[in-house]
Amino acid sequence: MTERPLALTMGDPAGIGPDITLAAWTRRDADALPVFFLLGDPDVMAARADLLGLTVPIEIIEEPEEAIGCFSRALPIMPVAVGCKVEPGKPDEAAAAAIQGAIEQAVDLVRGGLASAVVTNPISKVVLTRAGFPHPGHTEYLAALGAEPGETLHPVMLLASKALKVVPITIHMPLQAVHDALTTELILKTIRITADGFRRYFEIEQPRLALTGLNPHAGEDGTLGDEEERIIAPAIEAAKAEGLDVSGPHPADTMFHASARETYDVALAMYHDQALIPIKTLAFETGVNATLGLPFVRTSPDHGTAFAIAGSGRASPASLIEALRLADTMSKRAAAKGAAA
Ligand SMILES: NC(=O)c1ccc[n+]([C@@H]2O[C@H](COP(=O)([O-])OP(=O)(O)OC[C@H]3O[C@@H](n4cnc5c(N)ncnc54)[C@H](O)[C@@H]3O)[C@@H](O)[C@H]2O)c1
Ligand SMILES: N[C@H](C(=O)O)[C@H](O)COP(=O)(O)O
């Protein structure tokens, strides 16, 4: 198959997305990066490069394939005009349409076979929500964009690093809503999509999945809560009956130390922070957020917009670099398996 570049979205232009995109491009040779192009505003990128004292030539492209020829000499940009003044660290809802438009365009290009995968720069959920964006984050929005008419996709958030891979079974919701959202059906669905994702993208045919409990000590035999027995264990039994390698529910507080981590390929946790605190503690610099359950590959850095350090030169591109690499690997593995990439 002809080489296709990765489509990188602008994210919130007032955040560190422009900084880490520029810094990643400067490390394209040293880090042997796959070819990518940015869906973003060339003026914003040129201004941020000036502010950061980086020499980054920009080349405007009209088609993704042009990125292949120019990536070695310039940062390829398919222009998406922000339409408002951009000040690092000062997000503006007026940029919301462009931020969202870049995501939609990236998905269209990947689904049209012109780019190999979507890599997203961080967005601010509060900025987009205030501008009327109806999704809690990229994960849910990409599932809506990826669904065929009449289809509902269930997206699974995977945070991946060498030390640890985690999936939060419930994602972006208030802690109070987790209890009602957590059902045996949701857990089983997430188990199946995770196992399928590991076969397709990580070359692990029989991944070992370990589930946390919800309560302290995984409920301590029902004395500290019964969700483990009523809701989680039945999902584990059903998954085992399907031939999947699933264990738990394990007490979450002792699942993430070094020797425990050797016993599974991925930990599935009941809510966002139960999963993301351990991985962001162990691998904040190099963790990658990937979405499973979509008809295309999507990754992103594991961090957010970091408005306070935008334009300061302190933003590390390490997680974005890992996200670009993982997107490239995942799309190649999916293509090799003959699956939609
Ligand atoms: N994929 C995404 O779009 C995504 C992911 C996470 C958070 N967010 C959003 O980002 C916004 C800010 O979230 P937050 O403050 O909780 O998390 P954050 O990741 O933006 O920042 C947390 C801390 O880490 C630092 N940091 C983050 N990235 C860094 C980098 N590359 N180099 C050096 N330091 C870095 C920040 O300065 C801050 O101290 C929120 O609106 C949140 O919803 C978006
Ligand atoms: N929960 C993610 C994290 O903390 O890293 C983050 O908010 C990303 O969400 P989306 O990829 O859905 O935007």
Short mmCIF file of C-alpha atoms and ligand atoms in Angstrom, two decimals:
data_model
loop_
_atom_site.label_atom_id
_atom_site.label_comp_id
_atom_site.label_asym_id
_atom_site.label_seq_id
_atom_site.Cartn_x
_atom_site.Cartn_y
_atom_site.Cartn_z
CA MET A 1 0.00 0.00 0.00
CA THR A 2 1.18 3.56 -0.74
CA GLU A 3 2.53 5.38 2.29
CA ARG A 4 -0.07 7.66 3.84
CA PRO A 5 0.67 10.40 6.39
CA LEU A 6 -0.90 10.82 9.81
CA ALA A 7 -3.50 13.58 10.21
CA LEU A 8 -2.74 15.67 13.32
CA THR A 9 -5.47 18.01 14.56
CA MET A 10 -4.73 21.48 15.95
CA GLY A 11 -6.41 21.04 19.35
CA ASP A 12 -6.96 24.26 21.29
CA PRO A 13 -4.61 26.80 19.66
CA ALA A 14 -4.22 28.68 22.97
CA GLY A 15 -2.88 25.53 24.61
CA ILE A 16 0.37 23.66 24.10
CA GLY A 17 -0.78 21.89 20.91
CA PRO A 18 1.15 24.30 18.64
CA ASP A 19 4.26 24.11 20.88
CA ILE A 20 4.46 20.32 20.94
CA THR A 21 3.62 20.01 17.23
CA LEU A 22 6.49 22.34 16.32
CA ALA A 23 8.85 20.62 18.76
CA ALA A 24 7.90 17.17 17.46
CA TRP A 25 8.59 18.24 13.88
CA THR A 26 12.06 19.51 14.84
CA ARG A 27 12.77 15.99 16.16
CA ARG A 28 11.53 14.20 13.04
CA ASP A 29 14.99 12.85 12.12
CA ALA A 30 16.39 12.29 15.61
CA ASP A 31 13.25 10.37 16.61
CA ALA A 32 12.59 8.84 13.16
CA LEU A 33 9.01 10.09 13.22
CA PRO A 34 6.36 8.91 10.80
CA VAL A 35 5.23 11.59 8.35
CA PHE A 36 2.39 13.75 9.65
CA PHE A 37 0.60 16.91 8.58
CA LEU A 38 -1.26 19.40 10.75
CA LEU A 39 -4.84 20.50 10.28
CA GLY A 40 -4.36 23.94 11.75
CA ASP A 41 -3.81 27.64 11.23
CA PRO A 42 -0.46 28.47 9.55
CA ASP A 43 -0.43 32.00 11.03
CA VAL A 44 -0.89 30.67 14.56
CA MET A 45 1.90 28.15 14.00
CA ALA A 46 4.29 30.74 12.56
CA ALA A 47 3.61 33.11 15.47
CA ARG A 48 4.17 30.34 18.04
CA ALA A 49 7.41 29.26 16.36
CA ASP A 50 8.62 32.88 16.58
CA LEU A 51 7.63 33.11 20.24
CA LEU A 52 9.45 29.87 21.02
CA GLY A 53 12.50 30.81 18.94
CA LEU A 54 12.11 27.72 16.76
CA THR A 55 13.03 27.66 13.09
CA VAL A 56 10.21 25.71 11.49
CA PRO A 57 9.50 26.33 7.80
CA ILE A 58 5.82 25.79 7.03
CA GLU A 59 4.50 24.39 3.77
CA ILE A 60 0.81 24.73 2.91
CA ILE A 61 -0.59 21.57 1.37
CA GLU A 62 -3.91 20.87 -0.32
CA GLU A 63 -3.79 17.07 -0.23
CA PRO A 64 -2.38 14.78 2.48
CA GLU A 65 -0.06 13.00 0.04
CA GLU A 66 1.90 16.25 -0.45
CA ALA A 67 3.09 15.85 3.13
CA ILE A 68 5.20 12.86 2.12
CA GLY A 69 7.35 14.98 -0.22
CA CYS A 70 7.79 18.03 2.00
CA PHE A 71 7.93 16.64 5.57
CA SER A 72 11.72 16.49 5.63
CA ARG A 73 12.07 20.22 4.85
CA ALA A 74 8.91 21.79 6.32
CA LEU A 75 5.96 21.26 8.62
CA PRO A 76 3.07 20.44 6.26
CA ILE A 77 -0.16 22.23 7.12
CA MET A 78 -3.63 21.81 5.61
CA PRO A 79 -5.04 25.20 6.58
CA VAL A 80 -7.92 25.50 9.05
CA ALA A 81 -8.33 29.21 9.87
CA VAL A 82 -8.98 29.80 13.57
CA GLY A 83 -10.87 33.01 12.84
CA CYS A 84 -9.96 34.84 16.03
CA LYS A 85 -6.89 36.26 17.76
CA VAL A 86 -4.94 33.51 19.52
CA GLU A 87 -3.06 34.32 22.71
CA PRO A 88 -1.15 31.46 24.33
CA GLY A 89 -2.78 30.58 27.63
CA LYS A 90 -5.99 32.50 26.89
CA PRO A 91 -8.54 30.15 25.36
CA ASP A 92 -11.38 31.69 23.39
CA GLU A 93 -14.68 30.02 22.54
CA ALA A 94 -14.52 31.77 19.17
CA ALA A 95 -11.95 29.14 18.13
CA ALA A 96 -14.34 26.26 18.85
CA ALA A 97 -15.67 25.86 15.30
CA ALA A 98 -12.14 25.57 13.89
CA ILE A 99 -11.04 23.16 16.63
CA GLN A 100 -14.03 20.93 15.90
CA GLY A 101 -13.68 21.35 12.13
CA ALA A 102 -10.10 20.09 12.20
CA ILE A 103 -11.23 16.91 13.98
CA GLU A 104 -14.00 16.31 11.45
CA GLN A 105 -11.66 16.90 8.53
CA ALA A 106 -9.08 14.49 9.95
CA VAL A 107 -11.70 11.77 10.30
CA ASP A 108 -12.92 12.37 6.73
CA LEU A 109 -9.39 12.12 5.37
CA VAL A 110 -8.67 8.89 7.23
CA ARG A 111 -11.99 7.33 6.31
CA GLY A 112 -11.41 8.37 2.70
CA GLY A 113 -8.09 6.51 2.69
CA LEU A 114 -5.98 9.66 2.28
CA ALA A 115 -4.41 9.64 5.75
CA SER A 116 -3.49 6.62 7.85
CA ALA A 117 -4.76 7.63 11.31
CA VAL A 118 -6.07 10.52 13.37
CA VAL A 119 -3.78 11.98 16.04
CA THR A 120 -5.40 14.70 18.14
CA ASN A 121 -3.84 17.60 19.99
CA PRO A 122 -5.51 18.40 23.33
CA ILE A 123 -8.80 20.27 23.47
CA SER A 124 -10.32 22.06 26.43
CA LYS A 125 -13.59 20.41 27.29
CA VAL A 126 -14.88 23.52 29.07
CA VAL A 127 -14.17 25.79 26.08
CA LEU A 128 -15.95 23.48 23.66
CA THR A 129 -18.85 22.78 26.00
CA ARG A 130 -19.47 26.49 26.45
CA ALA A 131 -19.50 26.85 22.67
CA GLY A 132 -22.25 24.21 22.43
CA PHE A 133 -20.16 21.08 21.69
CA PRO A 134 -22.40 18.25 22.91
CA HIS A 135 -19.74 15.60 23.58
CA PRO A 136 -17.66 15.11 26.76
CA GLY A 137 -14.42 14.67 24.78
CA HIS A 138 -12.77 13.41 21.59
CA THR A 139 -13.49 9.80 22.51
CA GLU A 140 -17.25 10.15 22.37
CA TYR A 141 -17.17 12.62 19.45
CA LEU A 142 -15.04 10.30 17.32
CA ALA A 143 -17.48 7.46 17.95
CA ALA A 144 -20.30 9.69 16.69
CA LEU A 145 -18.25 10.66 13.62
CA GLY A 146 -17.22 7.06 12.92
CA ALA A 147 -20.70 5.52 13.11
CA GLU A 148 -22.62 4.58 9.99
CA PRO A 149 -26.20 5.91 9.78
CA GLY A 150 -28.31 4.13 12.38
CA GLU A 151 -25.24 2.63 14.08
CA THR A 152 -24.05 3.44 17.62
CA LEU A 153 -20.39 2.77 18.30
CA HIS A 154 -19.11 2.14 21.79
CA PRO A 155 -15.71 3.84 22.12
CA VAL A 156 -13.20 2.47 24.61
CA MET A 157 -10.51 4.75 26.03
CA LEU A 158 -7.12 3.04 26.33
CA LEU A 159 -4.18 4.78 27.99
CA ALA A 160 -1.04 2.97 26.94
CA SER A 161 2.58 3.03 28.10
CA LYS A 162 5.38 0.48 28.40
CA ALA A 163 4.83 0.15 32.13
CA LEU A 164 1.05 -0.09 32.12
CA LYS A 165 -2.04 -0.09 29.91
CA VAL A 166 -5.40 0.89 31.38
CA VAL A 167 -9.01 1.23 30.27
CA PRO A 168 -11.55 3.23 32.29
CA ILE A 169 -14.91 1.46 31.79
CA THR A 170 -16.88 4.61 32.54
CA ILE A 171 -15.19 7.69 31.14
CA HIS A 172 -16.19 11.32 31.30
CA MET A 173 -18.94 11.59 33.88
CA PRO A 174 -19.37 12.88 37.41
CA LEU A 175 -18.36 10.32 40.02
CA GLN A 176 -21.94 10.34 41.29
CA ALA A 177 -23.16 9.04 37.91
CA VAL A 178 -20.68 6.15 37.80
CA HIS A 179 -22.73 3.93 40.05
CA ASP A 180 -25.78 3.95 37.77
CA ALA A 181 -23.75 3.77 34.58
CA LEU A 182 -21.84 0.67 35.64
CA THR A 183 -23.73 -2.37 34.35
CA THR A 184 -22.73 -5.94 33.59
CA GLU A 185 -23.56 -5.25 29.94
CA LEU A 186 -21.27 -2.19 29.79
CA ILE A 187 -18.42 -4.08 31.44
CA LEU A 188 -18.78 -7.07 29.11
CA LYS A 189 -18.95 -4.83 26.04
CA THR A 190 -15.79 -3.01 27.15
CA ILE A 191 -14.00 -6.32 27.80
CA ARG A 192 -14.83 -7.58 24.29
CA ILE A 193 -13.74 -4.36 22.53
CA THR A 194 -10.53 -4.22 24.57
CA ALA A 195 -9.64 -7.85 23.79
CA ASP A 196 -10.37 -7.27 20.11
CA GLY A 197 -8.26 -4.10 20.12
CA PHE A 198 -5.29 -5.93 21.65
CA ARG A 199 -5.49 -8.63 18.97
CA ARG A 200 -5.80 -6.08 16.17
CA TYR A 201 -3.40 -3.38 17.28
CA PHE A 202 -0.97 -4.92 19.78
CA GLU A 203 -0.42 -8.39 18.30
CA ILE A 204 -1.54 -10.11 21.51
CA GLU A 205 -3.89 -12.87 20.47
CA GLN A 206 -5.06 -13.80 23.98
CA PRO A 207 -4.63 -10.65 26.06
CA ARG A 208 -4.79 -10.96 29.85
CA LEU A 209 -7.39 -8.52 31.16
CA ALA A 210 -7.55 -7.71 34.88
CA LEU A 211 -10.57 -5.88 36.29
CA THR A 212 -10.60 -3.72 39.37
CA GLY A 213 -13.43 -3.73 41.85
CA LEU A 214 -15.42 -0.59 42.54
CA ASN A 215 -15.30 -0.52 46.33
CA PRO A 216 -12.37 -0.55 48.77
CA HIS A 217 -10.85 -4.04 48.92
CA ALA A 218 -13.10 -5.01 46.01
CA GLY A 219 -16.02 -5.05 48.42
CA GLU A 220 -14.36 -7.37 50.98
CA ASP A 221 -16.79 -10.24 50.34
CA GLY A 222 -19.79 -7.95 50.25
CA THR A 223 -19.09 -6.21 53.55
CA LEU A 224 -17.91 -3.00 51.83
CA GLY A 225 -20.36 -2.98 48.92
CA ASP A 226 -21.90 -5.59 46.65
CA GLU A 227 -21.30 -4.21 43.12
CA GLU A 228 -18.42 -6.67 42.72
CA GLU A 229 -20.70 -9.67 43.22
CA ARG A 230 -23.81 -8.26 41.52
CA ILE A 231 -22.35 -6.41 38.54
CA ILE A 232 -18.64 -7.05 37.91
CA ALA A 233 -18.25 -10.79 38.58
CA PRO A 234 -21.09 -11.78 36.21
CA ALA A 235 -19.39 -9.85 33.38
CA ILE A 236 -16.10 -11.62 34.12
CA GLU A 237 -17.80 -15.02 34.11
CA ALA A 238 -19.56 -14.27 30.82
CA ALA A 239 -16.29 -13.15 29.23
CA LYS A 240 -14.51 -16.29 30.46
CA ALA A 241 -17.31 -18.39 28.97
CA GLU A 242 -16.49 -16.71 25.64
CA GLY A 243 -12.89 -17.90 25.99
CA LEU A 244 -11.37 -14.59 27.09
CA ASP A 245 -8.62 -14.40 29.71
CA VAL A 246 -10.14 -12.15 32.36
CA SER A 247 -9.47 -11.95 36.09
CA GLY A 248 -10.89 -9.96 38.99
CA PRO A 249 -12.49 -8.05 40.45
CA HIS A 250 -9.20 -7.14 42.17
CA PRO A 251 -8.75 -4.49 44.86
CA ALA A 252 -7.71 -1.44 42.87
CA ASP A 253 -5.18 -0.20 45.43
CA THR A 254 -2.90 -3.22 44.99
CA MET A 255 -3.28 -3.80 41.26
CA PHE A 256 -0.70 -1.36 40.01
CA HIS A 257 2.55 -2.19 41.84
CA ALA A 258 5.35 -3.64 39.74
CA SER A 259 4.85 -7.35 40.31
CA ALA A 260 1.05 -7.06 40.01
CA ARG A 261 1.47 -5.35 36.64
CA GLU A 262 3.34 -8.38 35.31
CA THR A 263 0.22 -10.51 35.69
CA TYR A 264 -1.89 -8.73 33.03
CA ASP A 265 -1.64 -6.93 29.70
CA VAL A 266 -4.32 -4.36 30.49
CA ALA A 267 -6.17 -3.24 33.59
CA LEU A 268 -9.84 -2.32 33.23
CA ALA A 269 -10.97 0.07 35.92
CA MET A 270 -14.46 1.11 36.90
CA TYR A 271 -14.01 4.88 36.58
CA HIS A 272 -11.73 7.50 35.05
CA ASP A 273 -9.37 8.33 37.90
CA GLN A 274 -9.03 4.72 39.08
CA ALA A 275 -7.41 4.03 35.69
CA LEU A 276 -5.69 7.29 34.85
CA ILE A 277 -4.00 8.10 38.15
CA PRO A 278 -1.68 5.07 38.03
CA ILE A 279 -0.66 5.53 34.40
CA LYS A 280 -0.19 9.30 34.63
CA THR A 281 1.92 8.72 37.75
CA LEU A 282 4.05 6.02 36.14
CA ALA A 283 4.32 7.38 32.59
CA PHE A 284 2.99 10.94 32.21
CA GLU A 285 5.78 11.82 29.75
CA THR A 286 5.24 8.89 27.44
CA GLY A 287 1.66 7.70 27.93
CA VAL A 288 -0.64 7.69 24.90
CA ASN A 289 -4.40 7.88 24.77
CA ALA A 290 -5.91 5.65 22.06
CA THR A 291 -9.54 5.00 21.22
CA LEU A 292 -10.59 1.40 20.58
CA GLY A 293 -13.87 0.40 18.95
CA LEU A 294 -13.66 2.89 16.07
CA PRO A 295 -13.43 2.02 12.37
CA PHE A 296 -10.12 3.93 12.23
CA VAL A 297 -7.05 4.47 14.40
CA ARG A 298 -6.93 7.45 16.76
CA THR A 299 -4.29 8.36 19.32
CA SER A 300 -3.40 11.48 21.29
CA PRO A 301 -0.95 12.57 23.97
CA ASP A 302 -2.09 11.63 27.48
CA HIS A 303 -2.02 15.22 28.73
CA GLY A 304 -4.30 18.19 28.29
CA THR A 305 -4.03 21.75 27.01
CA ALA A 306 -1.70 22.93 29.80
CA PHE A 307 -2.69 26.57 29.17
CA ALA A 308 -0.37 27.84 31.90
CA ILE A 309 2.76 26.81 29.99
CA ALA A 310 1.63 27.47 26.39
CA GLY A 311 4.24 29.54 24.58
CA SER A 312 6.75 29.20 27.42
CA GLY A 313 9.02 26.56 25.88
CA ARG A 314 8.36 24.22 28.82
CA ALA A 315 5.94 21.85 27.07
CA SER A 316 7.43 18.45 26.38
CA PRO A 317 6.54 16.88 23.02
CA ALA A 318 7.37 13.38 24.36
CA SER A 319 3.80 12.15 24.70
CA LEU A 320 2.80 13.54 21.29
CA ILE A 321 5.83 11.81 19.76
CA GLU A 322 4.74 8.52 21.32
CA ALA A 323 1.18 9.14 20.08
CA LEU A 324 2.45 9.65 16.51
CA ARG A 325 4.53 6.50 16.71
CA LEU A 326 1.74 4.40 18.18
CA ALA A 327 -0.78 5.62 15.57
CA ASP A 328 1.64 4.59 12.83
CA THR A 329 2.21 1.16 14.40
CA MET A 330 -1.49 0.56 15.05
CA SER A 331 -2.54 1.49 11.53
CA LYS A 332 0.16 -0.72 9.99
CA ARG A 333 -0.83 -3.67 12.17
CA ALA A 334 -4.52 -3.20 11.35
CA ALA A 335 -3.69 -2.99 7.65
CA ALA A 336 -1.57 -6.14 7.90
CA LYS A 337 -4.52 -7.92 9.50
CA GLY A 338 -6.69 -6.80 6.61
CA ALA A 339 -8.82 -4.75 8.98
CA ALA A 340 -10.04 -1.20 8.43
CA ALA A 341 -7.24 1.08 9.49
N1 LIG B 1 -6.85 14.56 24.77
C1 LIG B 1 -7.36 15.70 25.24
O1 LIG B 1 -7.91 16.47 24.48
C2 LIG B 1 -7.22 16.03 26.70
C3 LIG B 1 -6.58 15.18 27.61
C4 LIG B 1 -6.51 15.55 28.96
C5 LIG B 1 -7.05 16.75 29.38
N2 LIG B 1 -7.66 17.56 28.45
C6 LIG B 1 -8.19 18.89 28.81
O2 LIG B 1 -7.10 19.75 29.08
C7 LIG B 1 -7.50 20.78 29.97
C8 LIG B 1 -6.46 20.94 31.07
O3 LIG B 1 -6.45 19.73 31.85
P1 LIG B 1 -5.53 19.47 33.11
O4 LIG B 1 -5.01 20.78 33.63
O5 LIG B 1 -6.26 18.57 34.01
O6 LIG B 1 -4.34 18.60 32.56
P2 LIG B 1 -3.04 18.98 31.73
O7 LIG B 1 -2.52 17.67 31.25
O8 LIG B 1 -3.33 20.01 30.71
O9 LIG B 1 -2.02 19.61 32.79
C9 LIG B 1 -1.69 18.94 33.99
C10 LIG B 1 -0.29 19.38 34.45
O10 LIG B 1 0.71 18.81 33.61
C11 LIG B 1 1.48 19.80 32.95
N3 LIG B 1 1.67 19.37 31.56
C12 LIG B 1 0.72 18.87 30.74
N4 LIG B 1 1.24 18.54 29.56
C13 LIG B 1 2.56 18.83 29.64
C14 LIG B 1 3.65 18.71 28.70
N5 LIG B 1 3.49 18.23 27.47
N6 LIG B 1 4.87 19.11 29.10
C15 LIG B 1 5.06 19.59 30.34
N7 LIG B 1 4.08 19.73 31.26
C16 LIG B 1 2.84 19.34 30.91
C17 LIG B 1 0.65 21.08 33.04
O11 LIG B 1 1.45 22.24 32.96
C18 LIG B 1 -0.05 20.89 34.37
O12 LIG B 1 0.83 21.23 35.41
C19 LIG B 1 -8.90 20.37 30.47
O13 LIG B 1 -9.84 21.15 29.77
C20 LIG B 1 -9.02 18.92 30.07
O14 LIG B 1 -10.33 18.55 29.77
C21 LIG B 1 -7.74 17.23 27.13
N1 LIG B 2 -9.55 11.46 29.97
C1 LIG B 2 -8.46 11.80 29.16
C2 LIG B 2 -7.27 12.12 29.95
O1 LIG B 2 -7.42 12.60 31.05
O2 LIG B 2 -6.18 11.93 29.43
C3 LIG B 2 -8.75 13.00 28.35
O3 LIG B 2 -9.66 13.83 28.95
C4 LIG B 2 -8.88 12.72 26.94
O4 LIG B 2 -10.16 12.66 26.51
P1 LIG B 2 -10.52 12.62 24.98
O5 LIG B 2 -9.47 11.85 24.28
O6 LIG B 2 -11.83 11.94 24.97
O7 LIG B 2 -10.61 14.04 24.55
#
